[in-house]
mmCIF file of C-alpha atoms in Angstrom:
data_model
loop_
_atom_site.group_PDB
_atom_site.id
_atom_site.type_symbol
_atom_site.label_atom_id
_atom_site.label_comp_id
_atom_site.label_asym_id
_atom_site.label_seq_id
_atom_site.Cartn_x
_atom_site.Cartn_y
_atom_site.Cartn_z
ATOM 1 C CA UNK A 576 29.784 63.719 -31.641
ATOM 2 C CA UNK A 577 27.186 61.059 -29.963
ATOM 3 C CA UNK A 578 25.123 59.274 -32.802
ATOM 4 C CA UNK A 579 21.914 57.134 -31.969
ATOM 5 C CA UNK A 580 22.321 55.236 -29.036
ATOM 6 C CA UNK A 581 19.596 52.547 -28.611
ATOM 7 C CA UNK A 582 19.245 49.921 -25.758
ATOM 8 C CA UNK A 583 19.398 47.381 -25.314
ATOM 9 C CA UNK A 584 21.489 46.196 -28.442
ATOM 10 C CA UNK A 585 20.281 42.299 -28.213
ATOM 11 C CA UNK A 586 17.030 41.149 -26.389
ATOM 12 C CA UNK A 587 15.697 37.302 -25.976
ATOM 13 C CA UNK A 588 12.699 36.921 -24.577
ATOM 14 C CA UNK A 589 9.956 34.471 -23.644
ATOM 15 C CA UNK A 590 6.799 34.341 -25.824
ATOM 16 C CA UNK A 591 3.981 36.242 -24.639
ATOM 17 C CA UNK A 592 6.424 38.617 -22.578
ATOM 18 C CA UNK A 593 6.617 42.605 -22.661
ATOM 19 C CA UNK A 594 9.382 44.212 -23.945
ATOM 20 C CA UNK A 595 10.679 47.640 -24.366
ATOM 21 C CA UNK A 596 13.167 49.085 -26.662
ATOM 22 C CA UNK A 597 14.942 52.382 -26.409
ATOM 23 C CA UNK A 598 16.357 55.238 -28.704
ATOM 24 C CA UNK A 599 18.229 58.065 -27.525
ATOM 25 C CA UNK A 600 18.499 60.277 -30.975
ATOM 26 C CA UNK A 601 20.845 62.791 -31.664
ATOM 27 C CA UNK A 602 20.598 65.973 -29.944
ATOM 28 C CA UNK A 603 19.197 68.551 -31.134
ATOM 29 C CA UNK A 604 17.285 66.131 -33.958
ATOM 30 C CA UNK A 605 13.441 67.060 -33.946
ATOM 31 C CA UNK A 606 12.612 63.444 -36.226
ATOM 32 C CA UNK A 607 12.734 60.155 -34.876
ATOM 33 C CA UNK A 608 12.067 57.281 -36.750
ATOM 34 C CA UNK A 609 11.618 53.834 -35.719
ATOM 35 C CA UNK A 610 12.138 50.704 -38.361
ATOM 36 C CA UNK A 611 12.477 47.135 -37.870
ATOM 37 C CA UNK A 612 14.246 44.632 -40.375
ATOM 38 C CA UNK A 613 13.811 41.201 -40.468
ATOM 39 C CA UNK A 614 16.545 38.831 -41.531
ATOM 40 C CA UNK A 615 17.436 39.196 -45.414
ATOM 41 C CA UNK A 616 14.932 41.971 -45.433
ATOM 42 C CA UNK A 617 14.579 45.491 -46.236
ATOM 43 C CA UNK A 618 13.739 47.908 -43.818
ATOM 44 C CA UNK A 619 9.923 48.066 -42.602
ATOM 45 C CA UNK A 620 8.798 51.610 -41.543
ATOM 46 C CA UNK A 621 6.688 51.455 -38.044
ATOM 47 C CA UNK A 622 6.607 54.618 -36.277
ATOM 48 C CA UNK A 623 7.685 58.523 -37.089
ATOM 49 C CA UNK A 624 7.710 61.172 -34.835
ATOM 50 C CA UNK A 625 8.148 65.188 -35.283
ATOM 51 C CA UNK A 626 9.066 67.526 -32.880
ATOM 52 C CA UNK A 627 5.512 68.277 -31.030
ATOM 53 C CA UNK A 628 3.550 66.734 -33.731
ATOM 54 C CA UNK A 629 1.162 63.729 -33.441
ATOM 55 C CA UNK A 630 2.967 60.811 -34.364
ATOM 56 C CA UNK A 631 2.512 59.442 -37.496
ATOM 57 C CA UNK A 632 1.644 55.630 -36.978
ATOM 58 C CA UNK A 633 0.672 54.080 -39.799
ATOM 59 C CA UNK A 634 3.663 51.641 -40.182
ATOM 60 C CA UNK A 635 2.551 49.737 -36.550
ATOM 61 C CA UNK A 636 1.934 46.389 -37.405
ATOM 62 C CA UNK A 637 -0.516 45.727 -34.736
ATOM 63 C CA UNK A 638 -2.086 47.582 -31.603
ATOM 64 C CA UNK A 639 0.359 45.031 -29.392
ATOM 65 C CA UNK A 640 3.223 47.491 -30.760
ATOM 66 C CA UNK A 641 3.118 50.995 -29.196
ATOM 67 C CA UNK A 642 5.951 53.779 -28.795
ATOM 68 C CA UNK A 643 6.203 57.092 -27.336
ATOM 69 C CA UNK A 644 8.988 60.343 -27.425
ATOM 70 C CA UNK A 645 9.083 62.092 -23.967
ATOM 71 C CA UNK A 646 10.214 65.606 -23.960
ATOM 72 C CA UNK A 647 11.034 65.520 -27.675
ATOM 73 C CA UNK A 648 14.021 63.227 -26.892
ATOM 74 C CA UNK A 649 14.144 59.586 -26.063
ATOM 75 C CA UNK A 650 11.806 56.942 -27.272
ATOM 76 C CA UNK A 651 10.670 53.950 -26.527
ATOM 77 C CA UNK A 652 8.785 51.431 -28.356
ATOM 78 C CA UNK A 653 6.950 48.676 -26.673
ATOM 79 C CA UNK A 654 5.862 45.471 -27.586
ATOM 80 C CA UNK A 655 3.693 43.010 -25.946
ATOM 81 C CA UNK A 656 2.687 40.117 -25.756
ATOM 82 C CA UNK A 657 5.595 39.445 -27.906
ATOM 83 C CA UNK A 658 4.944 36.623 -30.627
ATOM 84 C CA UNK A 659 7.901 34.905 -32.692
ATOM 85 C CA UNK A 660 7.433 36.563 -35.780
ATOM 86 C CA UNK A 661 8.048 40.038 -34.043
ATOM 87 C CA UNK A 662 11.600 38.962 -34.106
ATOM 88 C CA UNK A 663 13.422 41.184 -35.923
ATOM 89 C CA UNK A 664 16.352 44.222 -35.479
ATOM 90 C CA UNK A 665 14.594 46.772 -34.559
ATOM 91 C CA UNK A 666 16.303 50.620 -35.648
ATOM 92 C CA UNK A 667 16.121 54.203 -34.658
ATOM 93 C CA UNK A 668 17.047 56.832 -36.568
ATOM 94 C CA UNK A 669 16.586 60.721 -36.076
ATOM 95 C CA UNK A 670 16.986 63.117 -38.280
ATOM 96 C CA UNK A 671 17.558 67.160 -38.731
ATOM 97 C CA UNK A 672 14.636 67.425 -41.023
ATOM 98 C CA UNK A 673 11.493 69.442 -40.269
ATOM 99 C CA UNK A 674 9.033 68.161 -42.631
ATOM 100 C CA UNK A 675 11.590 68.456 -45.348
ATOM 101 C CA UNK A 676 12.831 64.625 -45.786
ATOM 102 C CA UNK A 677 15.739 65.833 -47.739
ATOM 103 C CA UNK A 678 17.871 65.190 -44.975
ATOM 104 C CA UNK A 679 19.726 61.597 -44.162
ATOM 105 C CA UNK A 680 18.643 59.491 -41.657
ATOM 106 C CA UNK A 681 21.390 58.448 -38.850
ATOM 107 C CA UNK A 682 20.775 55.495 -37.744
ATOM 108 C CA UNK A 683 21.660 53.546 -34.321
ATOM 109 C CA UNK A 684 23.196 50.080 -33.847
ATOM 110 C CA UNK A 685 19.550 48.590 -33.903
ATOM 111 C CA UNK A 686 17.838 46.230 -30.859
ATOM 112 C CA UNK A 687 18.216 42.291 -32.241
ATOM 113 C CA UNK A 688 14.846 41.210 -30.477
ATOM 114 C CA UNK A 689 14.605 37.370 -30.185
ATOM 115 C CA UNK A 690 11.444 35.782 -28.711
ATOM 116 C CA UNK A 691 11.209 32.206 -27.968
ATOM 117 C CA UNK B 106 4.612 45.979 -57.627
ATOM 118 C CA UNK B 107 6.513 47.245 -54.975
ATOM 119 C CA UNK B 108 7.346 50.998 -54.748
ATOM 120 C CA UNK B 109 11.315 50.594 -54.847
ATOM 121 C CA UNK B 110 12.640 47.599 -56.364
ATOM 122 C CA UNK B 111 16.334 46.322 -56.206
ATOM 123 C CA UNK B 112 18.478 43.327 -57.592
ATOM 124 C CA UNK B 113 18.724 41.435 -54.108
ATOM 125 C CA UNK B 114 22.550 40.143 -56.859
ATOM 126 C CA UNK B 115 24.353 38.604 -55.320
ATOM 127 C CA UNK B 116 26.631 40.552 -57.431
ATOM 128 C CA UNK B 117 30.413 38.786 -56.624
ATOM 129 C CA UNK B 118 33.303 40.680 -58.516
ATOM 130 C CA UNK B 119 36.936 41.141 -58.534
ATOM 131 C CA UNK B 120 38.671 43.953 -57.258
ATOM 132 C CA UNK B 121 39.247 46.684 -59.303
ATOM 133 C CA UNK B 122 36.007 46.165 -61.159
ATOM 134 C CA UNK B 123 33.317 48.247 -62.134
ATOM 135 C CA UNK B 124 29.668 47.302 -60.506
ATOM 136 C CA UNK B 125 26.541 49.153 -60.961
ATOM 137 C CA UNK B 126 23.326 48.711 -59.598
ATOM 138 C CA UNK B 127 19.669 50.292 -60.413
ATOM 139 C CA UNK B 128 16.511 51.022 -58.398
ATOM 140 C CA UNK B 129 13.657 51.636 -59.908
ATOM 141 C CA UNK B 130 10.352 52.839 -58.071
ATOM 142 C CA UNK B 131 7.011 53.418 -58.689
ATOM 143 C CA UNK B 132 5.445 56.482 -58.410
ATOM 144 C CA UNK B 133 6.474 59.435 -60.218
ATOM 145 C CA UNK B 134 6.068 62.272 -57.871
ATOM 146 C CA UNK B 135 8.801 60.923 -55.708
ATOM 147 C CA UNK B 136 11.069 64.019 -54.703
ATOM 148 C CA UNK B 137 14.529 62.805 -53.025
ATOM 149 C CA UNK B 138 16.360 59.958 -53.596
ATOM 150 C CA UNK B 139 19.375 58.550 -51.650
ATOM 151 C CA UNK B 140 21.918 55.175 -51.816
ATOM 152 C CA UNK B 141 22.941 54.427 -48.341
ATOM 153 C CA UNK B 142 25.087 51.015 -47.229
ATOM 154 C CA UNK B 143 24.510 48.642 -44.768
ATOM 155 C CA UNK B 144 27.352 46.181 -43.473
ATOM 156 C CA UNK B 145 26.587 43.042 -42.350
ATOM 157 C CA UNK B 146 24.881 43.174 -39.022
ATOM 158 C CA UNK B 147 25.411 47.124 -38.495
ATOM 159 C CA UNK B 148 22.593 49.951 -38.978
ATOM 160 C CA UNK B 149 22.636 52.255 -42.542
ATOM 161 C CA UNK B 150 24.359 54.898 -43.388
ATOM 162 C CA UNK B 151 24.332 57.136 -45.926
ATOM 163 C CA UNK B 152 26.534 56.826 -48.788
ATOM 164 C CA UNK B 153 25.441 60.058 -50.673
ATOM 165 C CA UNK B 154 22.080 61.639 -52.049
ATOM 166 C CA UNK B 155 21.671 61.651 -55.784
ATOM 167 C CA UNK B 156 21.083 65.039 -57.371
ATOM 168 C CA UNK B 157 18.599 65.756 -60.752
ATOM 169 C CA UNK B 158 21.981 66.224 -62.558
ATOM 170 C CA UNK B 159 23.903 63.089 -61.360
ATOM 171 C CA UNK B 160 26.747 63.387 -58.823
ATOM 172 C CA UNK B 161 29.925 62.037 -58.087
ATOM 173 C CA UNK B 162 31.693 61.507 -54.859
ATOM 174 C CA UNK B 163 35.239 59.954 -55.482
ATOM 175 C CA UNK B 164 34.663 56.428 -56.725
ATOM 176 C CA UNK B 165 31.275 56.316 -56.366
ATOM 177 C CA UNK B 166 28.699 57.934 -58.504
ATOM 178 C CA UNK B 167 24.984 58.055 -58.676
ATOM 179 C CA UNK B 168 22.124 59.207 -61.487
ATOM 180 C CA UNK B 169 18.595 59.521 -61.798
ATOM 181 C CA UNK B 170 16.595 58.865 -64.370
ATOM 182 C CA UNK B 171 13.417 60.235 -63.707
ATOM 183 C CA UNK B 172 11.324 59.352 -67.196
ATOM 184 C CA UNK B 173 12.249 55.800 -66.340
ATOM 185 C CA UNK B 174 11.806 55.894 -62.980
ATOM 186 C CA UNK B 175 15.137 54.608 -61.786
ATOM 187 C CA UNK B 176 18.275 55.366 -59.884
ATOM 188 C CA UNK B 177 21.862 53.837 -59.966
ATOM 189 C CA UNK B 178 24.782 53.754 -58.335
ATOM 190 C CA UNK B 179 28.169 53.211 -59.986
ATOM 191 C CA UNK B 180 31.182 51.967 -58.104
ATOM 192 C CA UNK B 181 34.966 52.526 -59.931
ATOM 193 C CA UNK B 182 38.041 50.279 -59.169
ATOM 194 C CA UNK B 183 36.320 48.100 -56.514
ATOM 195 C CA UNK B 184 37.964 47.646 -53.013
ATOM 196 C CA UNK B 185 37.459 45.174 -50.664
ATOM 197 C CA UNK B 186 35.873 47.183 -48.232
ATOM 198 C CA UNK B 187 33.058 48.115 -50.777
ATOM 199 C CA UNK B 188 31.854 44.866 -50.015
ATOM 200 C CA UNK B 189 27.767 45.785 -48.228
ATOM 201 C CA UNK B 190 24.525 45.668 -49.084
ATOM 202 C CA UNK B 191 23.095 49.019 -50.923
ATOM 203 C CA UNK B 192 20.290 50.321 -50.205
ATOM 204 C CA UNK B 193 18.422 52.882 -52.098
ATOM 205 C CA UNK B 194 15.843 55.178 -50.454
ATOM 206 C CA UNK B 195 13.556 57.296 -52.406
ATOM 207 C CA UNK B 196 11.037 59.888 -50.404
ATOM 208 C CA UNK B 197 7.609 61.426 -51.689
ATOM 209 C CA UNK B 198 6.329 64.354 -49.976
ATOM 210 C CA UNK B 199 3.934 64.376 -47.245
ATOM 211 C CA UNK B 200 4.207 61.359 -44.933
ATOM 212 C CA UNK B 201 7.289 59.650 -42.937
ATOM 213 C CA UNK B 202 5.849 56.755 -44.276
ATOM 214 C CA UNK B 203 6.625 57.739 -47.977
ATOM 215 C CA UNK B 204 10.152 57.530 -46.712
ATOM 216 C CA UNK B 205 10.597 53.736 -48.608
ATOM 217 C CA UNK B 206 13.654 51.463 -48.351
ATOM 218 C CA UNK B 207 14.712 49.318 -51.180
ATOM 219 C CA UNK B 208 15.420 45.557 -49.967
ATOM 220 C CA UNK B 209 19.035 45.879 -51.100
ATOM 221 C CA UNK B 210 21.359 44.922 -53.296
ATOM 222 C CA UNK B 211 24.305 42.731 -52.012
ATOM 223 C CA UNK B 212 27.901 42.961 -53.269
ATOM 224 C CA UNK B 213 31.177 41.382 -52.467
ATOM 225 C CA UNK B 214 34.470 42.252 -53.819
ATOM 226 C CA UNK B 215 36.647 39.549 -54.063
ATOM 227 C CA UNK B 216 40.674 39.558 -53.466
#
């Protein structure tokens, strides 16, 4: 079946510019996750969403970074003003779990983000 | 001291060989732990959970160790296509953001 599908898979953009990213989770998957990982790094929680539930936040690094889930499906996460250190992959996953975090992650393909 | 710590190796071995790695983390009352691998350049994905009792899943088995707070991963008769970074992932209950990512340990099986 489909697995994460996020878009667009490589971004470059200008300093200072707006970008957003995308995540279309699996169906049917009520938690979305959002992660970035810089290069050589491990993965850096931002964002964590659950099925109706305020969205846990706590992993944003800064109120220029924002995201949202519409209709329990898609997300999008949004940067702006975009500064050089915010580049990074950025990854979805989405998982099965209610709040039981026994189940795996799937993740997508990931956003490379580049800002110049 | 981080919460999940890794050998970043890397560890470089021959086919055929035996490789383990360990992850140790800090806080006691974490509940779930996982090993998933990452390619170079391509997302995670989960290699297998690790179960209380240790598991096995063909070449590949994991244990916990939960009085000394770590979990490893052993990998039997090394292929080439083992070659990935691990990852181990270890959850606490209560917040997404207990959900914590090891930085990886790299191996590379060599011909």
């Amino acid at each position: 079946g489909a697995g994460v599908s996020q878009s667009p898979s490589n971004k470059v953009t200008e300093k200072g510019k707006d970008v957003e990213l995308r995540c279309d989770p699996i169906s049917g998957h009520t938690a979305l996750y959002w992660y970035r990982q810089s290069l050589g790094q491990g993965l850096e929680f931002l964002i964590y969403f659950q099925g109706n539930s305020a969205p846990d936040k706590s992993g944003l690094p800064s109120d220029r970074f924002s995201a949202e889930r519409t209709g329990g499906s898609v997300s999008t996460l949004t940067i702006q003003r975009t500064q050089q250190e915010d580049s990074a992959v950025y990854l979805c996953a989405s998982s099965s779990a209610g709040t039981d975090y026994n189940s795996p992650l799937h993740f997508g393909n990931g956003t490379r983000l580049t800002v110049t | 001291r981080k919460e999940v710590e890794q050998d970043p190796g890397p560890f470089n071995v021959p086919e055929g060989a035996t490789v383990a790695f360990n992850c140790t983390y800090s806080n006691s009352a974490s509940q779930s732990f996982f090993w998933y691998r990452q390619d170079c350049r391509k997302e995670p994905k989960l290699l297998m959970s690790v179960y209380s009792s240790g598991n096995e899943d063909g070449r590949f088995t994991a244990q916990l160790n939960r009085a000394s707070q770590y979990i490893s991963l052993l990998i039997r008769d090394s292929k080439l296509s083992d070659s990935a970074t691990y990852l181990c992932v270890v959850i606490l209950s209560g917040s997404a953001r207990q959900l914590t990512f090891g930085s990886g340990t790299q191996l590379t099986v060599l011909p």
